[in-house]
Coordinates of C-alpha atoms and ligand atoms in Angstrom, one line a residue:
X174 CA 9.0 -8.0 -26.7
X175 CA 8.0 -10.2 -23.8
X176 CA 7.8 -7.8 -20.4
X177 CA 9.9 -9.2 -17.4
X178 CA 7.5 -10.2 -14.7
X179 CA 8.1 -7.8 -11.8
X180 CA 8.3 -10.9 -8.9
X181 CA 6.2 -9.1 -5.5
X182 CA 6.4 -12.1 -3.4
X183 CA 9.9 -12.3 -4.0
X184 CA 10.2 -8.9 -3.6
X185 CA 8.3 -8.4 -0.3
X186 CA 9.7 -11.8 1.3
X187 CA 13.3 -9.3 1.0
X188 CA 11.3 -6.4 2.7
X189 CA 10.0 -8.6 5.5
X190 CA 13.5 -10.3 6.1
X191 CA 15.2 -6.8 6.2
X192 CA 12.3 -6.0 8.6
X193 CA 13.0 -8.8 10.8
X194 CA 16.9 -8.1 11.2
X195 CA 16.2 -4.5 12.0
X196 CA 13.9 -5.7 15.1
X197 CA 16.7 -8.1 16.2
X198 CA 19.1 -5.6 16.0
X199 CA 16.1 -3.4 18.3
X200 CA 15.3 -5.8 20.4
X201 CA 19.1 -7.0 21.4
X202 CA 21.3 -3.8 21.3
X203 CA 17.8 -1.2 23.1
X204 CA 15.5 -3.6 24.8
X205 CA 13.1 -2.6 21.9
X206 CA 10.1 -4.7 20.2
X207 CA 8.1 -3.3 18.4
X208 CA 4.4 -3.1 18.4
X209 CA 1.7 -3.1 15.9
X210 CA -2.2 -3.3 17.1
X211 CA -4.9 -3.9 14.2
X212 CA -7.8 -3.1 14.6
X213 CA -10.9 -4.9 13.2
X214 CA -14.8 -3.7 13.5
X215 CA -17.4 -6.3 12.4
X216 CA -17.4 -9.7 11.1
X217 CA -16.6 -8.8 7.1
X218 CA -14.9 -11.8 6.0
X219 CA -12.2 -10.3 3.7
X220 CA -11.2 -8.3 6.7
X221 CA -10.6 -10.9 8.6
X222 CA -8.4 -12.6 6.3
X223 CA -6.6 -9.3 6.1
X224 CA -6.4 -8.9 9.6
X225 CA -5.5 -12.7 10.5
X226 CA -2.5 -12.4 7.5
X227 CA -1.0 -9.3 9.2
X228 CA -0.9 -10.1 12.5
X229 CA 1.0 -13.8 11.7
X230 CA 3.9 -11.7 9.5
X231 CA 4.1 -9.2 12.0
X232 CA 4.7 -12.0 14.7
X233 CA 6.7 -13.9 11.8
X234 CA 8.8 -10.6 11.6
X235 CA 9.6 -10.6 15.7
X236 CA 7.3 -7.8 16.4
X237 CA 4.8 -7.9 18.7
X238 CA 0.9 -8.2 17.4
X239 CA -2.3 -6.8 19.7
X240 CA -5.1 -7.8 17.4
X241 CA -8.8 -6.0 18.6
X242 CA -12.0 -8.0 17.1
X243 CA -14.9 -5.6 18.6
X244 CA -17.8 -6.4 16.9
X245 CA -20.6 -4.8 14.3
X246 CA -22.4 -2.6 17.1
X247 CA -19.1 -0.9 18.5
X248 CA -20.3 2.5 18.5
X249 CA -17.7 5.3 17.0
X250 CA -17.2 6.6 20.7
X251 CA -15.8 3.4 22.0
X252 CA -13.9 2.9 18.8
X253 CA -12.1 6.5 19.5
X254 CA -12.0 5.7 23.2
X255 CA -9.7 2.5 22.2
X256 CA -7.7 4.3 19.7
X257 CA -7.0 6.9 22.5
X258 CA -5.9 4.6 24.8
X259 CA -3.4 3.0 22.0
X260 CA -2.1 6.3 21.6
X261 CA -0.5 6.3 24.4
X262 CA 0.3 3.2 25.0
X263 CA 4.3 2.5 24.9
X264 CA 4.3 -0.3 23.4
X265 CA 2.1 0.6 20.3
X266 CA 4.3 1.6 17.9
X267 CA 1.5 1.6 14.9
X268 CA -2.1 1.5 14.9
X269 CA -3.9 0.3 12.0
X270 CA -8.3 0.4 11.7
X271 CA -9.4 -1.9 9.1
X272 CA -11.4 -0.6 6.6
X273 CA -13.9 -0.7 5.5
X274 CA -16.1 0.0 8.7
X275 CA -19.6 -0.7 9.6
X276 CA -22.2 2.0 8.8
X277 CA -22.8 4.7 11.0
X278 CA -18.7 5.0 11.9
X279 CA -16.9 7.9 10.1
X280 CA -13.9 6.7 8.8
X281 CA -12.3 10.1 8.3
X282 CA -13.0 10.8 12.0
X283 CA -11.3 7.6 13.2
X284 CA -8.1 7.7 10.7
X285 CA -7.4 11.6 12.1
X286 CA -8.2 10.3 15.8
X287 CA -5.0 8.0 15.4
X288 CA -1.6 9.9 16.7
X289 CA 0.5 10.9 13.1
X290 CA 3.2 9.0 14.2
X291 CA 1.8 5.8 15.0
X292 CA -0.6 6.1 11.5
X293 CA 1.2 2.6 9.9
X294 CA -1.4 3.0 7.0
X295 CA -0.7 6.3 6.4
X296 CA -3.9 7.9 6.1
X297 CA -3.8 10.9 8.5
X298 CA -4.3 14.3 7.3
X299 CA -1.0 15.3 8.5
X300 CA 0.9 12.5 6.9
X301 CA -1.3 13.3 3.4
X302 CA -0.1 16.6 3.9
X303 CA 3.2 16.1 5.0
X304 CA 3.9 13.7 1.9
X305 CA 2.4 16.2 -0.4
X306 CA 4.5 19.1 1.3
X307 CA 7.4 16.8 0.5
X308 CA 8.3 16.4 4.4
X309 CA 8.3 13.1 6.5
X310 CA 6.1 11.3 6.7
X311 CA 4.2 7.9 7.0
X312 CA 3.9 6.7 3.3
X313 CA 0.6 4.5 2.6
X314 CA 1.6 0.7 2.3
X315 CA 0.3 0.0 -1.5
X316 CA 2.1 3.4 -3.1
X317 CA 5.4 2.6 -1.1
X318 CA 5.3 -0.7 -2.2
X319 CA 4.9 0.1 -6.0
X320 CA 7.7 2.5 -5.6
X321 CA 9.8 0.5 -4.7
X322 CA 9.3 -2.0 -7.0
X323 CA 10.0 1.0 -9.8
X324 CA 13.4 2.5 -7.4
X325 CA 14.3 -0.8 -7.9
X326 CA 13.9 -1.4 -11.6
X327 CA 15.1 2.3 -12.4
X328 CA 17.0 3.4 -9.9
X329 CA 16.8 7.0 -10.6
X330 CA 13.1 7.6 -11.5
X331 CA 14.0 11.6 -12.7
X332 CA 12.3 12.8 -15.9
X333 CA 10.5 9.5 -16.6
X334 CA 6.8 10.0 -18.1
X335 CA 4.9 8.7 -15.3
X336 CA 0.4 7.9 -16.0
X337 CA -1.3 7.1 -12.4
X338 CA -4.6 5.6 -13.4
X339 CA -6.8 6.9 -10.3
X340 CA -7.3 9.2 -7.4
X341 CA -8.5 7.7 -4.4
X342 CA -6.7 9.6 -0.9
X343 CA -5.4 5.1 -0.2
X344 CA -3.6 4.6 -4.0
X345 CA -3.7 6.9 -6.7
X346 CA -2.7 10.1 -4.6
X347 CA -0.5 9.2 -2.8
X348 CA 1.4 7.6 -5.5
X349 CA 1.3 10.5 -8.0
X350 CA 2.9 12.4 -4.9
X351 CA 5.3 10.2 -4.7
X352 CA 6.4 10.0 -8.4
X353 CA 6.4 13.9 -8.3
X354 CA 8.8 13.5 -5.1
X355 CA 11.0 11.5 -7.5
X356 CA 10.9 13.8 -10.3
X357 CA 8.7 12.3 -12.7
X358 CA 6.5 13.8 -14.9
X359 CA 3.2 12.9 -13.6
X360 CA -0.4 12.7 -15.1
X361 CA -3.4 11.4 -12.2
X362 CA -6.2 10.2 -14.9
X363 CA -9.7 9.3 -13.8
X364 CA -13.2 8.8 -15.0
X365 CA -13.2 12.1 -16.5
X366 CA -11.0 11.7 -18.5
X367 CA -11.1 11.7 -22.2
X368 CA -7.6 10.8 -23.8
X369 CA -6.7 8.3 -21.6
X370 CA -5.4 6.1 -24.6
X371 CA -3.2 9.1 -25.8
X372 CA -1.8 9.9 -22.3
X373 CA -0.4 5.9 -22.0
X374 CA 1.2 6.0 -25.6
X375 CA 3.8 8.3 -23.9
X376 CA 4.1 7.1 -20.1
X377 CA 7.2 5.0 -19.6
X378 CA 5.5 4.0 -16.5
X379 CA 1.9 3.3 -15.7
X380 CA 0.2 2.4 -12.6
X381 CA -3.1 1.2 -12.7
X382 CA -5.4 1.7 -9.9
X383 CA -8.7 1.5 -11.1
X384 CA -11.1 -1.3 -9.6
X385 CA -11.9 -2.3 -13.0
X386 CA -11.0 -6.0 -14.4
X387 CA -8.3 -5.9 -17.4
X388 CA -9.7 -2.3 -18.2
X389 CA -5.9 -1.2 -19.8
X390 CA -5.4 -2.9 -22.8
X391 CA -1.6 -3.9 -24.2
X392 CA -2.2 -1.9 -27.2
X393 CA -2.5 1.4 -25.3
X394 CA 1.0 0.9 -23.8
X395 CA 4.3 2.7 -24.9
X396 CA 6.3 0.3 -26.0
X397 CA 9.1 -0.9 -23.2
X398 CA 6.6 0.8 -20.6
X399 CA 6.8 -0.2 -16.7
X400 CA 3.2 -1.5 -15.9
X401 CA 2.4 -1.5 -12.0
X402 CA -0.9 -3.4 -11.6
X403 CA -2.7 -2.1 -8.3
X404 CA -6.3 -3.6 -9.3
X405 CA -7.6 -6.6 -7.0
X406 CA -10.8 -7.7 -9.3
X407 CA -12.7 -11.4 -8.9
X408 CA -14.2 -12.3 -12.1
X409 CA -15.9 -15.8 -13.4
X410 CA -13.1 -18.4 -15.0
X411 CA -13.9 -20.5 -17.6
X412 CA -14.8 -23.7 -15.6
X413 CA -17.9 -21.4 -13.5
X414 CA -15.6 -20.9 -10.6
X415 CA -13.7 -17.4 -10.1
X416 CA -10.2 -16.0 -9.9
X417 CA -8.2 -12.8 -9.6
X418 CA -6.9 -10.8 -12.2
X419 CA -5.8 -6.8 -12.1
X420 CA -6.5 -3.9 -13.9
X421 CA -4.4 -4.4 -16.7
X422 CA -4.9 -7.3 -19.1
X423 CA -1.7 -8.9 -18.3
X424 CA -1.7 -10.7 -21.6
X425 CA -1.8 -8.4 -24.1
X426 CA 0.1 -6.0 -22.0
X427 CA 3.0 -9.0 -21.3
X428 CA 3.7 -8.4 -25.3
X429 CA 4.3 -4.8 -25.1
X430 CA 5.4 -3.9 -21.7
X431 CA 9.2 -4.0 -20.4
X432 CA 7.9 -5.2 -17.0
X433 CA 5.1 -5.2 -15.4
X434 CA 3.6 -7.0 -12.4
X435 CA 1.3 -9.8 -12.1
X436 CA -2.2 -10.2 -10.3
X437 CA -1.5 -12.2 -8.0
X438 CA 1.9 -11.8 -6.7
X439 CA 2.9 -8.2 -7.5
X440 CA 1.6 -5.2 -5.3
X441 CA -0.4 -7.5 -3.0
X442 CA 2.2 -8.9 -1.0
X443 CA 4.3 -5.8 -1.0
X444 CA 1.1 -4.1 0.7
X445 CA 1.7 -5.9 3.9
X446 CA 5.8 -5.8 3.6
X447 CA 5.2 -2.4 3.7
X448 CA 2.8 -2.2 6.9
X449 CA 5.8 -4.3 8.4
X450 CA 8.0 -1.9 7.4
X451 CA 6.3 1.6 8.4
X452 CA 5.9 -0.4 11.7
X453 CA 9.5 -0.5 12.0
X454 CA 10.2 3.3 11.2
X455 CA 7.5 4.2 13.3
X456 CA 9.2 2.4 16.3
X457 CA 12.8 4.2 15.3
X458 CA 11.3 7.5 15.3
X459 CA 9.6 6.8 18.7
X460 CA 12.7 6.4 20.4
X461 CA 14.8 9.3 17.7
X462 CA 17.1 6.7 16.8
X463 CA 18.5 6.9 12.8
X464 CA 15.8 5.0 10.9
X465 CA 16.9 2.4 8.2
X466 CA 16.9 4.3 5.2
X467 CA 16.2 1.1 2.6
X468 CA 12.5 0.9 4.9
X469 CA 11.3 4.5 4.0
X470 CA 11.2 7.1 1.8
Ligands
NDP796 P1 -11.3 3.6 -5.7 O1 -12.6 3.0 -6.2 O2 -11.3 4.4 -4.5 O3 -10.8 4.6 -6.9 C1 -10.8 4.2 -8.2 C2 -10.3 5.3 -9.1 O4 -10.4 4.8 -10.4 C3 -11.1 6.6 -9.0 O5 -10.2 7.7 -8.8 C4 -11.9 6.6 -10.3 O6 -12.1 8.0 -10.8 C5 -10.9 5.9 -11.2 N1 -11.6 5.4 -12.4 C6 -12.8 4.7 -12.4 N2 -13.2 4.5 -13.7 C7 -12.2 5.0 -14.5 C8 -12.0 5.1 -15.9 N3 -12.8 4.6 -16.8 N4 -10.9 5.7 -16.4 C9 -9.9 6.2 -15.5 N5 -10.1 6.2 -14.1 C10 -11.2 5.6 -13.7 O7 -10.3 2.4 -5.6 P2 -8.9 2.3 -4.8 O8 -7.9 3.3 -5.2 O9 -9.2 2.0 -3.4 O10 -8.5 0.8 -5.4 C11 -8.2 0.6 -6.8 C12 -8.0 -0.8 -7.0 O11 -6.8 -1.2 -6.3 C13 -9.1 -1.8 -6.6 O12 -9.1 -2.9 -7.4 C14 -8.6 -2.2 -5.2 O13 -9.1 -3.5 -4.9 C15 -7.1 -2.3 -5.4 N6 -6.3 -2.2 -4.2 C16 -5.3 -3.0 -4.1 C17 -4.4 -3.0 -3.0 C18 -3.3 -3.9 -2.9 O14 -2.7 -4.1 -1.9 N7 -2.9 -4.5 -4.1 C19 -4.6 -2.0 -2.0 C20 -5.7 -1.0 -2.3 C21 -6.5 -1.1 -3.4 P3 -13.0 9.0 -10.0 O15 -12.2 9.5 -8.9 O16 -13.3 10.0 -11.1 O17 -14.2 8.3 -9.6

């Protein structure tokens, strides 16, 4: 069996254009554009490519972009005071801090000072709980992309065997709350745990969100299994020089899977898409009009 290769660019270029015909449709029938500030602390440099990247899509997508640089010796007070004053800004419709920040900033402190309804990323106590109470809420970016890239390859996801390899509060939570909201059957493994190998012989769909190059081998995959490939890791190439590769060893895993996504290309775009896209809702929900449906969850 070769695995179709679940295509993200593809996949998140359809996101961002349904994004961008919903802010038309804002923009000329209510007067509406909506907003998303980013904010970054520091000089990291990965950041700034991050940052850089979202704020041209969310331009490319009509929205309006206000982009905060403050640098390394921003105290937490002044980044609260800034956050504060977003909150009530109008024409903020999400507020996103890059992480990670500088030392000395607490991030959980800074994630619950942005309003729940303007939280693009997600991360707020309220919208954890709210998701894990199976109300409204704002979905995090990576697990909303990954499902749906599996809505879209299963339609109804109900009584599937469903493996989520981590737990962080960003990926692996959040998405095993979300395949629960769908009715899978859902195992959260982590580095305690001892029969990982036996628990991915039965999962018709795995995600992978580990930090760990090529850690899941093909071998320990269900045969036909969906493989959703979260991992970003940089490892040495052949010729000295580096490159990207995910969590799963795509190769072996391409022979046994029935689709799985590639590193690069697969979640990585749809992370963004997805930022675009909680933008949007967030900006529906500001003025209580009837969000688009295919945007959320
Ligand atoms: P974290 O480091 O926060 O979490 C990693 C998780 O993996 C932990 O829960 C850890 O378990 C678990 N783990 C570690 N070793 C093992 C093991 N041997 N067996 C099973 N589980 C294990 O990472 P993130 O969730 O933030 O990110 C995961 C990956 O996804 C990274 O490569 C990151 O770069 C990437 N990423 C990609 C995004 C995208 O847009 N594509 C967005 C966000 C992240 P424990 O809790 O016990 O320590």
């Amino acid at each position: 069996m070769t695995a179709d290769v679940i295509d993200g660019k593809q996949f998140a270029l359809q996101i961002r254009e349904r994004v961008a015909s919903h802010v038309s449709e804002l923009i000329d029938s209510k007067g509406i554009t909506p907003g998303l500030a980013v904010i970054l602390v520091g000089d990291d440099p990965a950041s700034e490519v991050y940052v850089r990247s979202k704020g041209k899509q969310t331009v490319e997508a009509g929205m309006n972009s206000f982009e905060y640089h403050l640098s390394e010796t921003t105290t937490q007070g002044e980044l609260l005071a800034l956050i504060g004053q977003l909150n009530s800004d109008t024409a903020v419709h999400g507020i996103l801090v890059q992480l990670p920040l500088p030392k000395g900033i607490d991030e959980s402190a800074v994630t619950n000072a942005i309003a729940p309804e303007k939280d693009v990323d997600g991360f707020h106590i309220s919208n954890a709980g709210m998701l894990s109470t199976g109300q409204k809420a704002m979905v995090p970016c990576t697990p909303l992309g990954c499902l749906m890239m599996l809505r879209a390859r299963y339609g109804d996801l109900s009584g599937l065997n469903a493996v989520v390899i981590g737990r962080s509060n960003i990926v692996g939570k959040p998405m095993a709350q979300l395949l629960l909201r769908e009715s899978c059957t859902v195992t959260v493994a982590h580095s305690h745990t001892t029969n990982l190998q036996q628990l991915l012989s039965d999962a018709d769909i795995v995600v992978a969100a580990v930090g760990r190059p090529l850690f899941v081998s093909g071998d320990w995959l269900k045969p036909g299994a969906t493989v959703i490939d979260v991992g970003i890791n940089r490892i040495e190439n052949a010729e000295g020089g580096t490159r990207l590769v995910g969590d799963v060893d795509f190769d072996s895993a391409k022979s046994k899977a029935g689709a799985i996504t590639p590193v690069p290309g697969g979640v990585g775009p749809m992370t963004i898409a997805c930022l675009l896209a909680n933008t949007v809702t967030a900006c529906y929900r500001a003025h209580s009009l009837p969000e688009p449906l295919e945007l959320s969850i």
